[in-house]
Structure formats: structure tokens, C-alpha cells
Short mmCIF file of C-alpha atoms and ligand atoms in Angstrom, two decimals:
data_model
loop_
_atom_site.label_atom_id
_atom_site.label_comp_id
_atom_site.label_asym_id
_atom_site.label_seq_id
_atom_site.Cartn_x
_atom_site.Cartn_y
_atom_site.Cartn_z
CA MET A 3 13.09 -6.28 -18.92
CA ASN A 4 15.77 -8.42 -17.30
CA ALA A 5 18.71 -6.92 -19.22
CA PRO A 6 20.97 -4.62 -17.14
CA GLN A 7 20.37 -1.59 -19.39
CA ASP A 8 16.62 -1.97 -18.89
CA ALA A 9 17.06 -2.16 -15.12
CA ALA A 10 19.05 1.11 -15.26
CA LYS A 11 16.23 2.81 -17.18
CA LEU A 12 13.81 1.76 -14.47
CA LEU A 13 15.47 3.73 -11.67
CA VAL A 14 13.41 6.13 -9.59
CA HIS A 15 14.56 9.54 -10.84
CA TYR A 16 12.80 12.16 -8.71
CA ARG A 17 14.19 12.98 -5.26
CA GLY A 18 11.91 13.52 -2.27
CA LEU A 19 8.28 14.56 -1.93
CA ARG A 20 8.80 18.09 -3.24
CA GLN A 21 10.30 17.01 -6.56
CA TRP A 22 7.61 14.34 -6.82
CA ILE A 23 4.91 17.03 -6.43
CA GLU A 24 6.56 19.14 -9.15
CA LYS A 25 6.52 16.18 -11.52
CA VAL A 26 2.91 15.35 -10.68
CA GLU A 27 1.93 18.96 -11.32
CA GLY A 28 3.72 18.73 -14.69
CA MET A 29 1.67 15.60 -15.47
CA GLY A 30 -1.53 17.57 -14.78
CA GLU A 31 -2.43 15.33 -11.84
CA LEU A 32 -2.15 17.80 -8.93
CA LEU A 33 -5.13 19.65 -7.49
CA LYS A 34 -4.49 22.52 -5.05
CA VAL A 35 -7.27 23.34 -2.59
CA ASP A 36 -7.23 26.32 -0.21
CA GLY A 37 -9.27 26.77 2.95
CA ALA A 38 -10.57 23.25 3.68
CA SER A 39 -10.91 22.46 7.37
CA TRP A 40 -8.91 19.72 9.10
CA ASP A 41 -12.24 18.57 10.57
CA ALA A 42 -13.55 15.98 8.08
CA GLU A 43 -13.48 18.32 5.06
CA MET A 44 -10.14 17.29 3.57
CA GLY A 45 -10.94 13.59 3.99
CA ALA A 46 -14.42 13.98 2.48
CA ILE A 47 -13.18 15.97 -0.53
CA THR A 48 -10.62 13.26 -1.27
CA HIS A 49 -13.22 10.51 -0.80
CA MET A 50 -15.63 12.21 -3.22
CA LEU A 51 -12.96 12.75 -5.88
CA THR A 52 -11.59 9.21 -5.61
CA GLU A 53 -14.57 6.85 -5.18
CA LYS A 54 -15.64 6.70 -8.83
CA SER A 55 -12.52 7.99 -10.54
CA GLY A 56 -11.45 4.67 -12.07
CA GLY A 57 -7.81 5.27 -11.16
CA THR A 58 -7.61 8.84 -12.44
CA ALA A 59 -8.19 10.90 -9.27
CA PRO A 60 -5.73 13.76 -8.66
CA ALA A 61 -3.32 14.09 -5.77
CA ILE A 62 -4.66 16.90 -3.60
CA LEU A 63 -2.47 19.47 -1.85
CA PHE A 64 -4.42 21.35 0.84
CA ASP A 65 -3.10 24.72 2.04
CA ASN A 66 -4.35 27.62 4.17
CA VAL A 67 -6.09 25.26 6.55
CA PRO A 68 -8.15 27.45 8.95
CA GLY A 69 -6.31 27.88 12.25
CA TYR A 70 -2.90 27.02 10.77
CA PRO A 71 -0.18 29.09 9.14
CA SER A 72 -0.16 29.28 5.36
CA GLY A 73 2.35 26.74 4.02
CA PHE A 74 1.58 24.10 6.65
CA ARG A 75 0.03 21.74 4.09
CA THR A 76 -1.46 18.26 3.79
CA LEU A 77 -1.23 15.94 0.79
CA TYR A 78 -3.95 13.36 0.09
CA GLY A 79 -4.38 10.78 -2.66
CA GLU A 80 -0.69 10.44 -3.54
CA LEU A 81 -1.11 7.02 -5.14
CA SER A 82 -4.64 7.06 -6.50
CA SER A 83 -3.58 7.02 -10.18
CA ILE A 84 -1.62 4.31 -11.96
CA LYS A 85 0.58 6.97 -13.59
CA ARG A 86 1.61 8.35 -10.20
CA ILE A 87 2.37 4.86 -8.89
CA ALA A 88 4.48 4.24 -12.01
CA LEU A 89 6.30 7.56 -11.43
CA THR A 90 6.91 6.63 -7.81
CA LEU A 91 8.36 3.24 -8.78
CA GLY A 92 10.46 4.56 -11.68
CA LEU A 93 8.41 2.65 -14.27
CA PRO A 94 7.18 3.87 -17.69
CA LEU A 95 4.14 6.11 -17.18
CA GLU A 96 2.10 4.57 -19.99
CA HIS A 97 0.82 1.03 -19.81
CA GLY A 98 -1.68 -1.24 -21.57
CA ARG A 99 -3.34 -3.33 -18.88
CA LYS A 100 -3.17 -2.70 -15.13
CA VAL A 101 -1.36 -6.00 -14.61
CA ASP A 102 1.44 -4.78 -16.91
CA VAL A 103 2.49 -2.37 -14.15
CA VAL A 104 2.47 -5.22 -11.62
CA LYS A 105 4.62 -7.30 -13.98
CA GLN A 106 7.11 -4.46 -14.48
CA TYR A 107 7.34 -3.84 -10.76
CA HIS A 108 7.69 -7.57 -10.05
CA ASP A 109 10.51 -7.85 -12.63
CA ARG A 110 12.19 -4.81 -11.10
CA MET A 111 12.04 -6.22 -7.58
CA ARG A 112 13.31 -9.60 -8.78
CA ASN A 113 16.56 -7.96 -9.95
CA LEU A 114 16.85 -5.43 -7.17
CA LYS A 115 20.06 -5.00 -5.21
CA PRO A 116 19.25 -3.16 -1.95
CA ILE A 117 21.53 -0.20 -1.13
CA ALA A 118 21.96 0.81 2.52
CA PRO A 119 21.39 4.48 3.43
CA ARG A 120 24.26 6.99 3.73
CA TRP A 121 24.67 8.97 6.98
CA VAL A 122 24.92 12.74 6.51
CA ASN A 123 25.20 15.49 9.10
CA ASP A 124 22.61 17.89 7.79
CA GLY A 125 19.44 18.06 5.73
CA PRO A 126 16.18 20.00 5.41
CA ILE A 127 14.52 17.83 8.08
CA LEU A 128 16.77 19.50 10.68
CA GLN A 129 15.42 22.99 9.85
CA ASN A 130 13.14 22.76 12.91
CA VAL A 131 13.70 20.56 15.95
CA LEU A 132 11.16 20.59 18.79
CA GLU A 133 12.17 19.10 22.12
CA GLY A 134 10.90 19.19 25.72
CA ASP A 135 7.97 21.56 26.33
CA ALA A 136 8.02 22.71 22.70
CA VAL A 137 6.83 19.29 21.50
CA ASP A 138 3.29 19.52 20.07
CA VAL A 139 2.02 17.21 17.35
CA LEU A 140 -0.95 19.53 16.77
CA LYS A 141 1.40 22.17 15.43
CA PHE A 142 0.47 20.63 12.08
CA PRO A 143 -3.05 20.63 10.56
CA VAL A 144 -3.73 17.06 11.69
CA PRO A 145 -7.07 15.94 10.24
CA ARG A 146 -10.06 14.18 11.64
CA HIS A 147 -10.44 12.24 8.42
CA HIS A 148 -13.96 10.76 8.56
CA GLU A 149 -17.11 12.25 10.10
CA ALA A 150 -17.52 9.37 12.59
CA ASP A 151 -13.86 9.24 13.72
CA LYS A 152 -13.57 10.19 17.36
CA ALA A 153 -10.06 11.61 17.09
CA ARG A 154 -7.56 13.28 14.78
CA PHE A 155 -5.03 10.93 13.15
CA ILE A 156 -1.55 12.25 12.35
CA GLY A 157 -0.35 8.97 10.84
CA THR A 158 -2.12 7.38 7.87
CA ALA A 159 0.23 7.73 4.86
CA ASP A 160 3.10 7.22 7.27
CA CYS A 161 6.21 5.12 7.80
CA VAL A 162 6.65 3.73 11.30
CA MET A 163 10.31 2.86 11.78
CA THR A 164 11.19 0.22 14.36
CA GLN A 165 14.38 -1.74 14.94
CA ASP A 166 14.58 -5.49 15.41
CA PRO A 167 16.20 -5.89 18.86
CA ASP A 168 18.04 -9.05 17.77
CA ALA A 169 19.16 -8.54 14.17
CA GLY A 170 19.26 -4.73 14.28
CA TRP A 171 17.50 -4.07 10.95
CA PHE A 172 15.04 -1.19 10.57
CA ASN A 173 11.50 -1.90 9.38
CA LEU A 174 9.16 0.68 7.90
CA GLY A 175 5.42 -0.09 8.08
CA ALA A 176 2.37 2.09 7.47
CA TYR A 177 0.48 1.86 10.77
CA ARG A 178 -2.13 4.43 11.78
CA SER A 179 -1.45 6.95 14.50
CA GLN A 180 -4.14 8.68 16.55
CA VAL A 181 -3.49 11.92 18.43
CA TYR A 182 -4.29 11.89 22.19
CA ASP A 183 -2.64 15.17 23.11
CA ALA A 184 0.43 17.25 22.26
CA ARG A 185 2.86 14.52 23.31
CA ARG A 186 1.00 11.21 23.04
CA ILE A 187 0.05 9.49 19.81
CA GLY A 188 -1.20 6.00 18.99
CA CYS A 189 0.38 3.32 16.85
CA GLN A 190 -2.01 0.53 15.86
CA ILE A 191 0.06 -2.43 14.66
CA THR A 192 -1.81 -5.64 13.83
CA GLU A 193 -0.55 -9.02 15.03
CA GLY A 194 2.03 -10.53 12.67
CA LYS A 195 3.22 -7.26 11.07
CA HIS A 196 6.95 -6.63 11.32
CA GLY A 197 6.57 -3.60 13.59
CA ARG A 198 4.36 -5.67 15.88
CA VAL A 199 6.88 -8.52 16.02
CA HIS A 200 9.55 -5.96 16.97
CA ARG A 201 7.37 -4.39 19.66
CA ASP A 202 6.34 -7.77 21.08
CA LYS A 203 10.03 -8.73 21.37
CA TYR A 204 10.88 -5.57 23.35
CA PHE A 205 7.83 -5.86 25.58
CA GLU A 206 8.45 -9.58 26.28
CA ARG A 207 11.83 -8.48 27.69
CA GLY A 208 10.23 -5.70 29.72
CA GLN A 209 11.95 -3.07 27.56
CA SER A 210 10.57 0.10 25.97
CA MET A 211 10.71 0.39 22.20
CA LYS A 212 12.05 3.45 20.41
CA VAL A 213 10.20 4.46 17.29
CA VAL A 214 10.33 7.07 14.54
CA ILE A 215 7.13 7.93 12.68
CA LEU A 216 7.57 9.73 9.37
CA VAL A 217 4.31 11.51 8.55
CA GLY A 218 5.52 13.39 5.47
CA GLN A 219 8.03 11.73 3.15
CA ASP A 220 8.91 10.47 -0.30
CA PRO A 221 5.85 8.56 -1.66
CA LEU A 222 8.20 5.67 -2.50
CA LEU A 223 8.87 5.14 1.20
CA PHE A 224 5.13 5.20 1.95
CA LEU A 225 4.42 2.74 -0.87
CA LEU A 226 7.09 0.33 0.40
CA SER A 227 5.89 0.76 4.00
CA GLY A 228 2.34 -0.15 3.02
CA SER A 229 3.45 -3.27 1.08
CA PRO A 230 3.85 -6.76 2.55
CA LEU A 231 7.58 -7.03 1.77
CA PRO A 232 9.71 -9.77 3.33
CA GLU A 233 12.03 -8.97 6.25
CA GLY A 234 14.66 -6.37 5.34
CA SER A 235 14.77 -2.59 5.49
CA GLU A 236 12.55 -0.57 3.17
CA LEU A 237 15.26 2.14 3.34
CA ASP A 238 17.66 -0.25 1.58
CA ILE A 239 15.03 -1.26 -0.98
CA ALA A 240 14.31 2.41 -1.74
CA GLY A 241 18.06 2.94 -2.21
CA GLY A 242 18.17 0.01 -4.63
CA MET A 243 15.23 1.42 -6.59
CA ARG A 244 16.95 4.80 -6.89
CA GLY A 245 20.35 3.30 -7.72
CA GLU A 246 21.95 5.35 -4.93
CA PRO A 247 21.65 5.44 -1.14
CA LEU A 248 19.12 7.56 0.70
CA ASP A 249 20.75 10.32 2.73
CA VAL A 250 19.78 9.97 6.38
CA VAL A 251 20.46 12.03 9.49
CA ARG A 252 20.73 10.52 12.95
CA GLY A 253 17.56 11.03 15.00
CA PRO A 254 18.53 13.12 18.05
CA TYR A 255 16.51 10.94 20.45
CA THR A 256 16.46 7.50 18.82
CA GLY A 257 19.68 7.51 16.79
CA PHE A 258 17.58 6.02 13.97
CA PRO A 259 18.25 6.87 10.29
CA ILE A 260 15.79 9.63 9.33
CA PRO A 261 15.59 10.56 5.62
CA ALA A 262 17.32 13.95 5.36
CA ASP A 263 14.76 15.32 2.90
CA CYS A 264 11.59 14.13 4.61
CA GLU A 265 8.93 16.58 5.79
CA ILE A 266 8.00 15.62 9.37
CA ALA A 267 9.55 12.99 11.63
CA ILE A 268 8.32 12.17 15.13
CA GLU A 269 10.58 10.38 17.59
CA GLY A 270 9.34 8.64 20.70
CA GLU A 271 9.01 5.43 22.61
CA CYS A 272 6.36 2.86 23.59
CA VAL A 273 6.48 1.65 27.17
CA PRO A 274 5.31 -1.86 28.14
CA GLY A 275 1.99 -1.73 30.03
CA GLU A 276 1.18 1.87 28.98
CA VAL A 277 -1.99 1.75 26.90
CA LEU A 278 -4.80 4.11 25.87
CA PRO A 279 -8.09 3.41 24.09
CA GLU A 280 -7.38 3.52 20.34
CA GLY A 281 -9.96 4.00 17.55
CA PRO A 282 -12.56 3.88 16.22
CA PHE A 283 -11.34 4.87 12.78
CA GLY A 284 -12.86 4.48 9.31
CA GLU A 285 -11.20 1.27 8.15
CA TRP A 286 -9.78 0.02 4.85
CA MET A 287 -12.58 -2.49 4.40
CA GLY A 288 -15.02 0.38 4.45
CA TYR A 289 -16.47 -0.04 7.95
CA TYR A 290 -16.04 1.12 11.51
CA SER A 291 -15.32 -2.50 12.37
CA ASP A 292 -12.72 -1.96 15.06
CA ASP A 293 -14.09 -0.31 18.20
CA SER A 294 -12.04 1.52 20.74
CA VAL A 295 -9.45 -0.93 22.11
CA PRO A 296 -6.66 -0.30 24.68
CA ARG A 297 -3.39 -0.28 22.75
CA PRO A 298 0.22 0.80 23.40
CA TYR A 299 0.91 4.42 22.45
CA VAL A 300 3.98 6.52 21.69
CA ASN A 301 5.41 9.07 24.13
CA VAL A 302 6.67 11.74 21.75
CA LYS A 303 10.15 13.06 22.57
CA THR A 304 11.22 15.05 19.50
CA ILE A 305 9.59 16.45 16.39
CA LEU A 306 11.71 17.35 13.36
CA TYR A 307 10.21 19.21 10.41
CA ARG A 308 11.07 21.19 7.32
CA ASN A 309 9.97 24.76 6.77
CA ASN A 310 6.47 24.76 5.26
CA PRO A 311 5.99 21.07 6.00
CA ILE A 312 3.65 18.72 4.16
CA LEU A 313 1.72 16.18 6.23
CA CYS A 314 0.89 13.12 4.08
CA CYS A 315 -2.52 11.49 4.56
CA ALA A 316 -4.24 8.33 3.31
CA PRO A 317 -7.47 7.68 5.17
CA GLN A 318 -9.30 4.67 3.84
CA HIS A 319 -13.01 4.17 3.32
CA LYS A 320 -15.71 2.41 1.34
CA PRO A 321 -14.16 1.58 -2.07
CA VAL A 322 -12.70 2.74 -4.21
CA ASP A 323 -10.30 4.52 -1.91
CA GLU A 324 -6.98 6.19 -2.48
CA THR A 325 -4.95 3.11 -1.50
CA GLY A 326 -6.82 0.62 -3.71
CA LEU A 327 -4.27 0.86 -6.52
CA LEU A 328 -1.31 0.71 -4.14
CA LYS A 329 -2.58 -2.65 -2.90
CA GLY A 330 -3.51 -3.70 -6.44
CA ILE A 331 0.01 -3.09 -7.69
CA ALA A 332 2.46 -3.42 -4.80
CA GLY A 333 0.44 -6.08 -2.94
CA ALA A 334 -0.14 -8.15 -6.08
CA ALA A 335 3.57 -8.02 -6.99
CA GLU A 336 4.35 -9.65 -3.65
CA ILE A 337 1.95 -12.51 -4.38
CA TRP A 338 3.54 -12.91 -7.81
CA ARG A 339 6.98 -13.12 -6.17
CA SER A 340 5.79 -15.91 -3.87
CA LEU A 341 4.17 -17.88 -6.68
CA GLU A 342 7.42 -17.72 -8.59
CA ALA A 343 9.52 -18.57 -5.51
CA CYS A 344 7.36 -21.68 -5.00
CA GLY A 345 8.04 -22.74 -8.59
CA VAL A 346 4.57 -22.12 -10.05
CA PRO A 347 5.20 -21.71 -13.81
CA ASP A 348 3.44 -19.52 -16.36
CA VAL A 349 1.97 -16.86 -14.10
CA LEU A 350 0.76 -14.13 -16.46
CA GLY A 351 -0.91 -11.70 -14.10
CA VAL A 352 -1.90 -11.01 -10.50
CA TRP A 353 -4.29 -8.29 -9.36
CA ASN A 354 -5.85 -7.37 -6.02
CA HIS A 355 -9.13 -5.72 -6.96
CA GLU A 356 -9.66 -2.16 -5.72
CA GLY A 357 -13.38 -2.67 -5.08
CA ALA A 358 -13.03 -5.66 -2.71
CA PRO A 359 -10.60 -4.17 -1.58
CA ALA A 360 -7.08 -5.63 -1.87
CA THR A 361 -6.60 -9.26 -0.78
CA ARG A 362 -10.36 -9.54 -0.27
CA PHE A 363 -10.43 -10.39 -4.00
CA THR A 364 -7.18 -11.55 -5.60
CA VAL A 365 -7.05 -12.89 -9.15
CA VAL A 366 -4.17 -14.94 -10.57
CA GLN A 367 -3.94 -15.50 -14.31
CA ILE A 368 -2.03 -18.58 -15.53
CA ARG A 369 -1.39 -20.53 -18.69
CA GLN A 370 -2.43 -24.01 -17.50
CA ARG A 371 0.37 -26.50 -18.10
CA TYR A 372 -0.67 -29.58 -16.14
CA PRO A 373 -3.55 -31.00 -14.12
CA GLY A 374 -3.60 -29.37 -10.68
CA HIS A 375 -1.64 -26.28 -11.82
CA ALA A 376 -4.62 -24.00 -11.19
CA ARG A 377 -5.28 -25.34 -7.70
CA GLN A 378 -1.58 -25.07 -6.79
CA ALA A 379 -1.52 -21.39 -7.82
CA LEU A 380 -4.71 -20.75 -5.83
CA HIS A 381 -3.47 -22.20 -2.57
CA ILE A 382 -0.09 -20.48 -2.71
CA ALA A 383 -1.60 -17.10 -3.62
CA ALA A 384 -4.02 -17.37 -0.70
CA ALA A 385 -1.46 -18.50 1.86
CA CYS A 386 1.79 -16.67 0.96
CA GLN A 387 2.87 -13.67 3.06
CA GLY A 388 1.54 -11.14 0.52
CA GLY A 389 -1.84 -12.85 0.22
CA ALA A 390 -2.48 -14.34 3.64
CA TYR A 391 -3.41 -11.25 5.65
CA ASN A 392 -7.16 -10.71 5.56
CA GLY A 393 -7.72 -12.55 2.28
CA LYS A 394 -11.27 -13.56 1.35
CA TRP A 395 -11.70 -14.51 -2.34
CA THR A 396 -8.81 -15.90 -4.38
CA VAL A 397 -9.62 -16.70 -8.00
CA VAL A 398 -7.51 -18.34 -10.70
CA VAL A 399 -8.27 -17.69 -14.39
CA ASP A 400 -6.88 -18.79 -17.76
CA ASP A 401 -4.42 -16.96 -19.97
CA ASP A 402 -7.17 -15.34 -22.10
CA ILE A 403 -8.70 -13.60 -19.06
CA ASP A 404 -7.11 -10.33 -17.93
CA ALA A 405 -6.71 -10.64 -14.14
CA GLY A 406 -7.15 -6.87 -13.71
CA ASP A 407 -10.40 -6.66 -15.73
CA ILE A 408 -13.28 -7.44 -13.38
CA ASP A 409 -15.76 -8.00 -16.26
CA GLN A 410 -13.57 -10.70 -17.77
CA VAL A 411 -12.99 -12.29 -14.35
CA LEU A 412 -16.73 -12.39 -13.65
CA TRP A 413 -17.31 -13.96 -17.07
CA ALA A 414 -14.79 -16.70 -16.24
CA MET A 415 -16.41 -17.23 -12.84
CA GLY A 416 -19.82 -17.34 -14.50
CA THR A 417 -18.88 -19.80 -17.24
CA ARG A 418 -15.80 -21.86 -16.28
CA PHE A 419 -16.42 -22.51 -12.61
CA ASP A 420 -18.20 -25.52 -11.13
CA PRO A 421 -19.56 -24.84 -7.62
CA ILE A 422 -18.90 -28.39 -6.37
CA SER A 423 -15.46 -29.23 -7.76
CA GLY A 424 -14.08 -25.74 -8.43
CA ILE A 425 -14.13 -24.50 -4.87
CA ASP A 426 -11.85 -24.94 -1.85
CA THR A 427 -11.95 -23.17 1.49
CA ILE A 428 -9.36 -22.26 4.10
CA GLN A 429 -10.50 -22.02 7.68
CA LYS A 430 -8.92 -20.20 10.61
CA ALA A 431 -6.72 -17.94 8.46
CA TRP A 432 -4.82 -14.73 9.40
CA SER A 433 -7.32 -11.95 9.95
CA SER A 434 -7.94 -8.89 12.10
CA LYS A 435 -10.79 -6.88 13.55
CA ARG A 436 -10.80 -4.70 10.45
CA ASP A 437 -12.85 -7.53 8.90
CA PRO A 438 -16.54 -7.25 9.84
CA MET A 439 -16.76 -11.05 9.39
CA TYR A 440 -13.88 -11.62 11.81
CA LEU A 441 -14.42 -14.81 13.83
CA PRO A 442 -13.94 -15.42 17.55
CA GLY A 443 -10.36 -16.49 18.16
CA ASN A 444 -8.94 -13.92 15.68
CA PHE A 445 -9.51 -15.81 12.44
CA ASN A 446 -11.40 -15.60 9.20
CA ASN A 447 -12.46 -18.20 6.65
CA ARG A 448 -11.89 -17.77 2.95
CA VAL A 449 -12.78 -19.20 -0.43
CA LEU A 450 -10.66 -20.27 -3.39
CA ILE A 451 -12.30 -20.30 -6.83
CA ASP A 452 -10.93 -22.24 -9.77
CA ALA A 453 -12.42 -20.38 -12.75
CA CYS A 454 -10.14 -22.01 -15.32
CA MET A 455 -11.42 -24.31 -18.06
CA PRO A 456 -11.23 -27.92 -16.81
CA TYR A 457 -7.70 -28.94 -17.81
CA ASN A 458 -8.78 -32.15 -19.59
CA MET A 459 -11.22 -30.19 -21.80
CA LYS A 460 -8.63 -27.53 -22.55
CA LEU A 461 -6.12 -30.23 -23.52
CA ALA A 462 -8.61 -32.08 -25.71
CA GLY A 463 -9.87 -28.82 -27.25
CA THR A 464 -13.42 -29.68 -26.22
CA PHE A 465 -14.20 -26.54 -24.19
CA PRO A 466 -16.57 -24.42 -26.31
CA LYS A 467 -14.97 -21.84 -28.58
CA VAL A 468 -15.16 -18.22 -27.37
CA VAL A 469 -17.25 -15.69 -29.31
CA ASP A 470 -14.79 -12.90 -30.10
CA VAL A 471 -13.42 -10.72 -32.88
CA SER A 472 -10.07 -12.04 -34.14
CA SER A 473 -7.01 -9.84 -33.74
CA ASN A 474 -6.58 -9.77 -37.55
CA LEU A 475 -10.07 -8.44 -38.12
CA ARG A 476 -9.68 -5.94 -35.22
CA SER A 477 -6.49 -4.51 -36.79
CA ALA A 478 -7.96 -4.43 -40.27
CA LEU A 479 -11.06 -2.57 -39.06
CA ARG A 480 -9.01 -0.01 -37.18
CA VAL A 481 -7.13 0.75 -40.40
CA LYS A 482 -10.24 0.78 -42.58
CA PHE A 483 -12.45 2.86 -40.23
CA PRO A 484 -10.09 5.20 -38.32
CA GLN A 485 -12.90 7.68 -37.64
CA VAL A 486 -14.90 4.96 -35.82
CA PHE A 487 -12.06 4.01 -33.51
CA ALA A 488 -10.37 7.40 -33.00
CA GLY A 489 -9.42 7.68 -29.30
CA ARG A 490 -10.91 4.23 -28.51
C1 FMN B 527 -2.74 3.76 4.26
C2 FMN B 527 -2.43 2.49 4.98
C3 FMN B 527 -2.72 2.39 6.33
C4 FMN B 527 -2.44 1.22 7.03
N1 FMN B 527 -2.73 1.16 8.37
C5 FMN B 527 -2.36 0.07 9.07
C6 FMN B 527 -2.52 0.04 10.49
O1 FMN B 527 -3.03 0.96 11.11
N2 FMN B 527 -2.08 -1.07 11.17
C7 FMN B 527 -1.52 -2.14 10.51
O2 FMN B 527 -1.12 -3.10 11.16
N3 FMN B 527 -1.37 -2.13 9.15
C8 FMN B 527 -1.77 -1.06 8.43
N4 FMN B 527 -1.59 -1.03 7.08
C9 FMN B 527 -1.06 -2.21 6.39
C10 FMN B 527 0.45 -2.31 6.54
O3 FMN B 527 1.06 -1.09 6.25
C11 FMN B 527 0.97 -3.37 5.61
O4 FMN B 527 0.43 -4.60 6.00
C12 FMN B 527 2.49 -3.46 5.58
O5 FMN B 527 2.85 -4.61 4.88
C13 FMN B 527 3.08 -3.49 6.96
O6 FMN B 527 4.47 -3.53 6.89
P1 FMN B 527 5.27 -4.77 7.47
O7 FMN B 527 4.96 -5.91 6.50
O8 FMN B 527 6.68 -4.34 7.40
O9 FMN B 527 4.75 -5.00 8.81
C14 FMN B 527 -1.87 0.12 6.36
C15 FMN B 527 -1.57 0.23 5.00
C16 FMN B 527 -1.85 1.40 4.31
C17 FMN B 527 -1.50 1.48 2.85
#
């Protein structure tokens, strides 16, 4: 995996959302639905197809939305199958365990050389440019995603581009965006996120902040925007993953680099002191936990869009939702990177469980090498940048337990964990109102579970032997009784 020729094979080969959709259709993973309403129907259909799909739900392309011209489409569930995430990241489509995809992605990122975007003068995104009185974000079939949402949200599977006022780099983060009217939209950025740090810096200086919100774009950009990557532009990382720069045009209002082949880009600015009530919105933890709160909004100045644009959507809800795998793979890879950067040896797997969801239940799989190894991995996984935000349960398991297999993890917790000595807690950790157990003062508490065999017993070989079928007998039986195991 680390050899240069392997890295070359792992480049992202499709270009832009439209080619990605063609490939997904070729894989048999695209569902086209005509006639669903923007008012809760598209969100509910996606919810119902995803909640029990076990990572096999289709991507859904909605067209002929009542009240909108044919061709003005929405795309839901981009990343709700492992195969589509692998396609998006340029990884092999077939895999054994879920954590194998995390490992491949982690290896890829470890060797990645970012490539800065290339400025071009033209691109499909300039096919339509709305300015002045023509600006209207409801020109697109913007959904009210959940039945109890009070507003339509144009930004869910989005990329909010902000520029650091000191260092000048461009961040992309997925932050939700409510519609107030034709020219005002929200931008809910939680404390500590890069976009929030940028905005706080501008506002502390009494300055407005320019912003570009991509609401239809290459799924790779959305995946990177929704991942807790370290400082540095996601545009450059996407270039590195493709092995060539992204073509970008200069935003007419902001001057920001806008991907030339994206679908819809909204330019605007946030003004210090200008706030509107934002939310409620069906949240990623599965609750309406965040009431309506006054938050800064975006004054929209320009809208750029392609002919027959596709608005990308990713509302979240009670698990399993369409972003569970994104957080399982991209979020877990970030925790793996931190464990490695802190020198923790023999990490064999990391998985953020879709049902929890995400960092609410993170499992790290290690081959124990020394006393205290398990506890070291636990604390770093729970406190590193990729694991710290809104964590709840962090569990460490042995090498024979597949971190991505919840049955095996529960077995380890049920049989290798001691409730007195195997548990640590962290108090006053990084949280947000999305957490229904959010504590006054903006914190949450969390629990670390050591579900590894006690190291001294493992070393002495005194931990009871596991009841299992040996790999030799498994292989022999598969050969001897092919009809029994066909397709299993
Ligand atoms: C579909 C989706 C919606 C999200 N919505 C928000 C949001 O509204 N506000 C927020 O602060 N983070 C939200 N996140 C999480 C951030 O995108 C994520 O923490 C990311 O790391 C932020 O980028 P940053 O690290 O560059 O700040 C969302 C993630 C996804 C996948």
C-alpha cells in the first residue's frame, strides 16, 4: 500500500458530480425518483430507504419536483454505501471488513501530497450567474427535510468555504444552511470548527466575512468538508487525491476559488451583529436537540449554477442515517492518524459506529504490546481532534476483535471488561447542543472502556481460550461442502 505504484492506482478517477453519478448508475446503486415534493417527502423517502439498509442504500436522484422545472434535481444519500465511499476516495470497490476501507484511506492520506487548485477562466458553473434583484435561493427545489423542521435548508451536503484572515488558506466545512428568504440564508457553525474560528477572527476585528457555499459539488469535496481534517485546504487535498489540480474559477463577488464543474455556488457575506433565529432542525444525533437560536446569517450576493443543476442533500436523523458511513470511514481515519502521530503502535482498526452515531461510539482495535498500551490508545482516541468533538463512548479491543463488527465488540465488552478497573471518564469535554445530554457550560462527559484482556493474563496465556472454528477447519469445510457455503 505504501509503494508509489500503489499510491498511483489509488487516485480518484471520476471528475465531478455528473461523472460520479454515471459511475454509480453503472454500479447499480442509483435510484431515480420523479414527482416527490420538496416538503418532507424527499427526506422521508431517503430516511426510509437508509435506516435499515446495512450500508447498501442507493443514492437517490429526485427530478420533476412539483413547482420546479424538470431537470432542477436533488441528490440524496450520496455516501450511504461503502462502495460509493470507496469510489469517491479512489479506493478498490470491494473490501473484506469495514475497517479495511478505513485502513486504505488512512494509508492514502498518510502519503498524500496536496495539490493547489488551478485558476481557469471558464467552466460549467458560469453557465448561469444571478446578481442583484435576480438573486433567489428558492429558484432551486430546496427541501424541508424533516416533518418537524420549521424551515427549508439549502445547505446540508454542502461545502462552506471561508478564508483565514491571517494565513489566507481556504477551509471547506459542511455546515447547515437554513433559508430565510430569497437573499438570506443561515450558516450554523459550531464552536471550534475551522469556519467558526475564521468567522470569530473577522468579527473580533469588526469585519464582515465573505463566504462561498457550494450546495452541489463533487462528493469528494463534501466528504472532505464533513471530515475533521487538520488545518489546510480541502481543495488542495482533493487535488492530491486526484493527482491533478482542481480547476477553479474566481467567484465574481468573493474572488474565492469556486470549482469550475460544481453545480451550485452561493456567494455572500456575514456581518458582525446581524443575526436571525436559526433552527430547529432534525439533528445528527437523532433529536431536535437544538432549539431556535439567534445566529449570524449570510447575505447572498451572487448565485452561480450549471444548466439543470443538482442540489446535494444530506439531512441527518435517527440512525442509521446517510452520513453514518462517512463518519465511520473518514472520521475514523482521522482518529487513526492521531494515534499514529502520537506514537501508539500496532493499531489494527478504528471504527465510529453508525448506530451511535459517529464519535458517540468509537472502537479502536490494537495488538497489545505492553502494560498501559490499551489505556494510552483510549485516551488519545477520545481526545484527539478527530475524536474529541461530541464523543461519548470510546472502547479499545484486542486484535482478535473486529472494531467494525458490533457483535464482536459487545462480546469483548461483555467478557473482557471489568467495571471497576476497566473504565475511565473524561469530564467537561468538547460538546455542542446537538447532544441531548449537553451540560450547562457547553460540555459533555464521556466514558472510556478498556475491553481488552488484562495484559498480564494475555502475556501469561492464562486468559480462557476462545471457542471458535480454526481457520484450517473453516477452509477445509468450504472445499468439502461448497453447496453449504455458496454465497456465504
Ligand atoms: C451532513 C453533515 C452536516 C453537518 N452539519 C454541521 C453543521 O451544521 N454545523 C457544524 O458545525 N458542523 C456540521 N457538520 C460537521 C462538520 O462538517 C465537521 O465537523 C467538519 O469536520 C467541519 O470542518 P472543519 O473541521 O474544517 O471545521 C456536519 C457534517 C455533515 C457530514
